[in-house]
Amino acid sequence: MTVLRLKECLARRAAKSVTGSSRIPVSPFAERTWYAFFLHNAGIFVSSVKVGIPSFQERNMDLYVLNSSTVSKNASVCSDQPQATQIGIEILKKGGNAADAAVATMAAVSVLEPLACGIGGDCHCTFYRKKDQAVLSINGSGRTGKQATLDKVRAAGITDPMARDCASHGFWVSVPGTVAGMVSVIKHFGSGKKLSTRQTPREEGVPISLYNPCHVYTCQDVFRHSKNAQDLLIDSKAPAPGDIIYAPKLAKVLKDVAESGAEAFYGGRTAENIARAVQENGGVLTAEDMRNHLLDPPNPDPIDPLSVDFRGFRIWEMRPNTMGIVALVALNTLKVYDLKALVHNSPEYIHLLAEATKHAYLESWDFLCDPKCCSKQVKELLTEEFAQKIRNKIDPNRYPKANDPENLTLFRFTNLSQIYIILSPDVYEITDLNSDSITKKDVSYCEF
């Protein structure tokens, strides 16, 4: 367990919600030349970038940003898995560009950390092309199956989609758009070179890190009934950190895609196997839905992403159905406030960021869908008039005061049983959900 000061933890989480967990913080470095590629869902970032040194104020603003900063002479590759990152670096060394390296890194992460990204999900890309200074995005989302209707969802007895017994229902599985997205990225942004690496984690096996085994162990009750459960297990048990994992089936699918293109995934046996597995779990996805993803793609070409100016920096995010619009609405609201004067991580500072983010989510909710099915214009959310509308809803003086029972906060850490009540400056832990008793925790520290 990592032990951090509770106040810092909450501040970091509150601030993090503005930019999104899978985005790199925008930082006013003195020198920069960007040639960058983002795979948002996977948290993968690749760039050929010349990075300057942060200013003194920047170095002292956030210790965690400083410790996680990467300083590179030629290029950077970032992912949660060092072995995947190394594969991306090797692609760059062989003459590949940022798009080539990002797709290779993503393919490796799908083996090493499948919960982060994989060929069963979607893929989103934002790319800066240096030669013409164009910022473009590729939305690799898949549609819901044609046979999915609200009446069928109701007939299945689903009333709360977030309930644990409903969260893994087959109804929620749409056509996986990752493979088509990766192929599109290489087609539109890749170097055009045929590249390979000496590292083959899918076939030779790789040691698994701590993060993935923890999630496999926690979620194993969801997939143990599947006939393919052994693909994630070792001798019918959840893998332990350091175990060697193999993915021969995944290796074959990726090899087929590399040789034959996206048709190898969206047609034939692979598409049929995916549709059958979804239907066995109550879903309605069909092999025809898979084929139609190529015949009539929802997002066939790169499009212009959305952007706002935030104090001299142009911030780019993908259009809906992704949630990037939430970050832009929040930043557009906050740009008129003197955040430095509020003092970083002060109650007033966190209150303002939290309120702006909350209202950004509420106002953006109706737009977070297939844009072809939305009658509203998303750019309306990024006007100055709309930003002022949100500012009028924020009371800058209504932030939690110490020992004010009206501002009691209930905080629960994901995947943990502990529930904390925060009544500044004290922290209490609920040790028994069936009891009214609570235990006071150390004021300075909290484990999670």
XYZ file of C-alpha atoms in Angstrom, residues 38-360:
323
model
C -2.483 9.766 -28.007
C -4.367 6.521 -27.509
C -6.688 7.837 -24.816
C -8.366 4.707 -23.482
C -5.095 2.854 -23.105
C -3.285 5.785 -21.519
C -0.589 5.544 -24.195
C 1.347 8.628 -25.268
C 4.035 8.738 -27.931
C 5.829 11.786 -29.256
C 9.025 12.906 -30.863
C 9.404 15.834 -28.539
C 12.067 18.226 -27.356
C 11.228 19.084 -23.759
C 12.513 22.117 -21.869
C 12.922 22.544 -18.134
C 9.918 23.574 -15.991
C 9.986 26.969 -14.375
C 10.763 27.346 -10.668
C 7.088 27.955 -9.856
C 6.116 24.861 -11.818
C 8.640 22.679 -10.021
C 7.255 23.736 -6.670
C 3.579 23.548 -7.618
C 3.170 19.783 -7.784
C 5.759 17.317 -6.564
C 3.980 14.416 -8.246
C 4.022 15.997 -11.701
C 7.734 16.710 -11.268
C 8.527 13.132 -10.237
C 6.628 11.674 -13.199
C 8.038 14.066 -15.797
C 9.973 12.582 -18.726
C 12.874 14.525 -20.192
C 13.993 13.233 -23.574
C 16.325 14.379 -26.324
C 14.494 12.819 -29.257
C 11.278 11.007 -28.404
C 9.052 9.666 -25.636
C 6.872 6.591 -25.244
C 4.629 6.228 -22.206
C 2.397 3.388 -21.036
C 1.667 1.592 -17.761
C 3.785 -1.377 -18.842
C 7.591 -0.920 -19.232
C 7.837 -3.910 -21.588
C 5.213 -2.400 -23.886
C 6.924 0.978 -23.697
C 10.203 -0.625 -24.743
C 8.523 -2.091 -27.831
C 7.325 1.371 -28.816
C 10.846 2.774 -28.373
C 12.258 0.019 -30.576
C 9.773 0.886 -33.328
C 10.915 4.526 -33.187
C 14.574 3.502 -33.349
C 13.864 1.493 -36.498
C 12.476 4.533 -38.259
C 8.826 4.354 -37.322
C 6.875 7.439 -36.360
C 4.656 8.175 -33.367
C 1.622 6.422 -34.868
C 3.602 3.245 -35.601
C 5.021 3.170 -32.083
C 1.692 3.855 -30.392
C -0.098 1.031 -32.212
C 2.743 -1.396 -31.413
C 2.673 -0.305 -27.766
C -1.089 -0.732 -27.612
C -0.878 -4.248 -29.039
C 1.639 -5.152 -26.325
C -0.459 -3.576 -23.557
C -3.432 -5.660 -24.688
C -1.441 -8.694 -23.561
C 0.272 -7.266 -20.499
C -2.676 -5.276 -19.141
C -5.861 -6.276 -20.995
C -8.056 -4.341 -18.562
C -6.502 -1.114 -19.891
C -7.002 -1.758 -23.579
C -7.507 -4.610 -25.976
C -9.007 -5.723 -29.263
C -12.380 -6.255 -27.598
C -12.839 -2.549 -26.879
C -12.608 0.792 -28.672
C -9.672 2.966 -29.698
C -9.382 6.753 -29.816
C -6.561 8.790 -31.271
C -5.511 12.430 -31.375
C -2.588 13.184 -33.687
C -0.504 16.279 -34.384
C 1.017 16.253 -37.863
C 4.048 18.463 -37.907
C 4.383 18.946 -41.676
C 1.120 20.886 -41.961
C 0.519 21.575 -38.242
C -2.816 19.776 -38.402
C -4.488 18.271 -35.328
C -6.727 15.350 -36.279
C -8.524 12.580 -34.450
C -9.738 9.076 -35.230
C -12.730 7.715 -33.332
C -12.453 3.935 -33.238
C -15.791 3.338 -31.512
C -18.184 0.589 -32.522
C -21.960 0.749 -32.741
C -24.425 -1.174 -30.621
C -25.846 -4.225 -32.383
C -28.829 -3.503 -34.639
C -31.059 -5.854 -32.672
C -30.473 -4.090 -29.348
C -33.585 -2.214 -28.221
C -34.739 -0.663 -24.977
C -37.682 -3.070 -24.880
C -35.308 -6.045 -24.939
C -33.256 -4.550 -22.110
C -36.400 -4.135 -20.015
C -37.577 -7.647 -20.892
C -34.284 -8.988 -19.544
C -35.195 -7.502 -16.150
C -32.410 -4.920 -16.190
C -33.408 -1.880 -14.159
C -30.008 -0.662 -12.975
C -27.223 -1.035 -15.570
C -24.620 -0.241 -12.882
C -25.685 -3.112 -10.619
C -22.952 -5.723 -10.300
C -25.134 -8.561 -11.604
C -25.986 -6.482 -14.690
C -22.648 -4.799 -15.403
C -21.278 -7.797 -17.327
C -24.473 -8.463 -19.288
C -24.037 -9.068 -23.008
C -26.336 -6.162 -23.857
C -23.553 -3.692 -23.096
C -21.145 -5.165 -25.658
C -20.983 -3.098 -28.835
C -18.951 -3.867 -31.941
C -15.289 -3.675 -30.841
C -13.748 -0.822 -32.795
C -10.132 -1.100 -31.675
C -8.778 -3.160 -34.573
C -10.383 -0.963 -37.238
C -9.149 2.088 -35.321
C -5.573 0.802 -35.185
C -5.615 -0.009 -38.895
C -7.012 3.460 -39.638
C -4.293 5.097 -37.559
C -1.569 3.313 -39.510
C -3.289 4.093 -42.815
C -3.713 7.823 -42.185
C -0.823 8.665 -39.854
C 1.720 5.843 -40.072
C 5.134 6.072 -41.722
C 4.299 3.445 -44.328
C 7.307 1.340 -43.322
C 7.098 -2.370 -42.555
C 8.418 -2.665 -39.026
C 8.791 -5.469 -36.502
C 10.428 -5.934 -33.132
C 12.571 -8.685 -31.699
C 10.301 -8.791 -28.665
C 7.300 -11.117 -29.048
C 5.475 -11.117 -25.694
C 2.367 -12.727 -27.158
C 4.192 -15.903 -28.233
C 7.183 -16.298 -25.923
C 5.373 -15.307 -22.754
C 6.102 -12.402 -20.433
C 6.241 -11.911 -16.671
C 3.143 -10.187 -15.367
C 3.307 -7.143 -13.092
C 1.328 -6.466 -9.914
C -1.569 -4.453 -11.325
C -3.083 -7.001 -13.701
C -3.160 -9.989 -11.272
C -4.976 -7.867 -8.683
C -7.784 -7.091 -11.110
C -7.996 -10.629 -12.446
C -8.312 -11.898 -8.878
C -10.939 -9.276 -7.977
C -13.060 -9.835 -11.090
C -12.635 -13.570 -11.606
C -16.184 -14.365 -10.505
C -17.382 -12.458 -13.591
C -15.561 -14.621 -16.146
C -14.896 -17.967 -14.438
C -18.052 -19.447 -15.951
C -16.755 -18.743 -19.458
C -15.304 -21.571 -21.518
C -12.405 -19.226 -22.269
C -11.653 -18.431 -18.627
C -8.369 -20.347 -18.729
C -7.002 -17.760 -21.159
C -6.708 -15.396 -18.173
C -5.831 -17.996 -15.536
C -2.826 -20.202 -14.813
C -3.686 -23.731 -13.700
C -7.222 -22.489 -12.971
C -5.915 -19.829 -10.600
C -5.513 -16.101 -10.952
C -1.920 -15.289 -11.922
C 0.456 -13.920 -9.323
C 2.919 -11.076 -9.901
C 5.932 -12.455 -11.734
C 4.104 -15.373 -13.349
C 4.733 -15.932 -17.054
C 1.615 -15.389 -19.146
C 0.949 -16.453 -22.717
C -1.682 -15.353 -25.178
C -1.509 -17.684 -28.210
C -5.074 -16.953 -29.359
C -4.538 -13.213 -29.185
C -1.208 -13.627 -30.965
C -2.904 -15.402 -33.849
C -5.617 -12.750 -34.211
C -3.088 -9.901 -34.223
C -0.888 -11.767 -36.693
C -3.864 -12.317 -39.003
C -4.731 -8.606 -38.825
C -1.120 -7.658 -39.607
C -1.148 -9.918 -42.664
C -4.695 -9.476 -43.971
C -5.982 -6.228 -42.485
C -9.126 -5.529 -40.454
C -11.133 -7.987 -42.583
C -9.443 -10.796 -40.670
C -11.105 -9.574 -37.479
C -14.518 -8.343 -38.624
C -15.246 -11.262 -40.904
C -14.958 -15.024 -40.756
C -14.368 -17.136 -37.675
C -13.173 -14.377 -35.342
C -16.321 -12.297 -35.869
C -18.509 -15.369 -35.458
C -16.769 -16.336 -32.202
C -17.233 -12.832 -30.774
C -20.921 -12.717 -31.709
C -21.523 -16.182 -30.268
C -19.832 -15.323 -26.960
C -21.875 -12.124 -26.625
C -25.126 -13.963 -27.345
C -24.279 -16.662 -24.801
C -24.167 -13.853 -22.223
C -27.552 -12.405 -23.173
C -26.417 -9.940 -25.826
C -27.672 -9.511 -29.369
C -24.497 -8.693 -31.295
C -24.289 -10.605 -34.586
C -21.627 -11.467 -37.148
C -23.484 -9.144 -39.520
C -22.967 -6.254 -37.088
C -19.255 -7.047 -37.148
C -19.093 -7.049 -40.968
C -21.066 -3.800 -41.204
C -18.416 -2.042 -39.135
C -16.159 -2.230 -42.197
C -18.834 -1.915 -44.893
C -20.445 1.126 -43.255
C -17.950 2.454 -40.664
C -19.371 4.927 -38.137
C -16.269 7.127 -38.387
C -14.438 6.329 -41.648
C -12.010 9.275 -41.789
C -10.031 11.504 -39.423
C -11.966 14.523 -38.168
C -11.099 17.817 -36.511
C -11.170 17.558 -32.723
C -12.641 20.245 -30.483
C -10.486 22.803 -28.710
C -10.500 25.792 -26.377
C -7.916 28.404 -25.509
C -6.904 28.202 -21.860
C -4.655 31.096 -20.893
C -2.588 30.993 -24.054
C -2.615 27.218 -24.511
C -4.763 25.497 -27.103
C -6.294 22.380 -25.500
C -7.564 19.671 -27.889
C -10.052 16.909 -27.122
C -11.966 14.397 -29.210
C -15.571 14.975 -30.117
C -18.417 12.967 -28.569
C -19.157 10.114 -28.141
C -15.964 10.498 -26.068
C -15.980 12.518 -22.853
C -13.295 15.001 -23.856
C -15.949 17.710 -24.168
C -16.322 17.622 -20.363
C -12.710 18.704 -19.868
C -13.061 21.506 -22.416
C -16.266 22.847 -20.837
C -14.623 22.831 -17.402
C -11.461 24.575 -18.639
C -13.477 27.137 -20.587
C -15.356 27.917 -17.375
C -12.207 28.193 -15.254
C -10.091 30.342 -17.568
C -11.279 33.672 -16.100
C -10.444 32.775 -12.493
C -7.116 33.605 -10.882
C -6.308 30.072 -9.776
C -2.813 30.953 -8.543
C -4.257 33.533 -6.179
C -6.454 30.840 -4.614
C -3.326 28.834 -3.702
C -2.874 25.385 -5.210
C -4.937 22.688 -3.423
C -6.536 25.137 -1.000
C -10.207 24.493 -0.100
C -11.276 27.406 -2.293
C -9.184 26.099 -5.194
C -10.515 22.532 -4.985
C -14.087 23.783 -4.533
C -13.885 25.862 -7.703
C -12.399 23.018 -9.779
C -14.880 20.509 -8.401
C -17.888 22.749 -9.117
C -16.722 23.549 -12.643
C -16.161 19.854 -13.352
C -19.516 18.859 -11.851
C -21.453 21.325 -13.982
C -19.391 20.394 -17.050
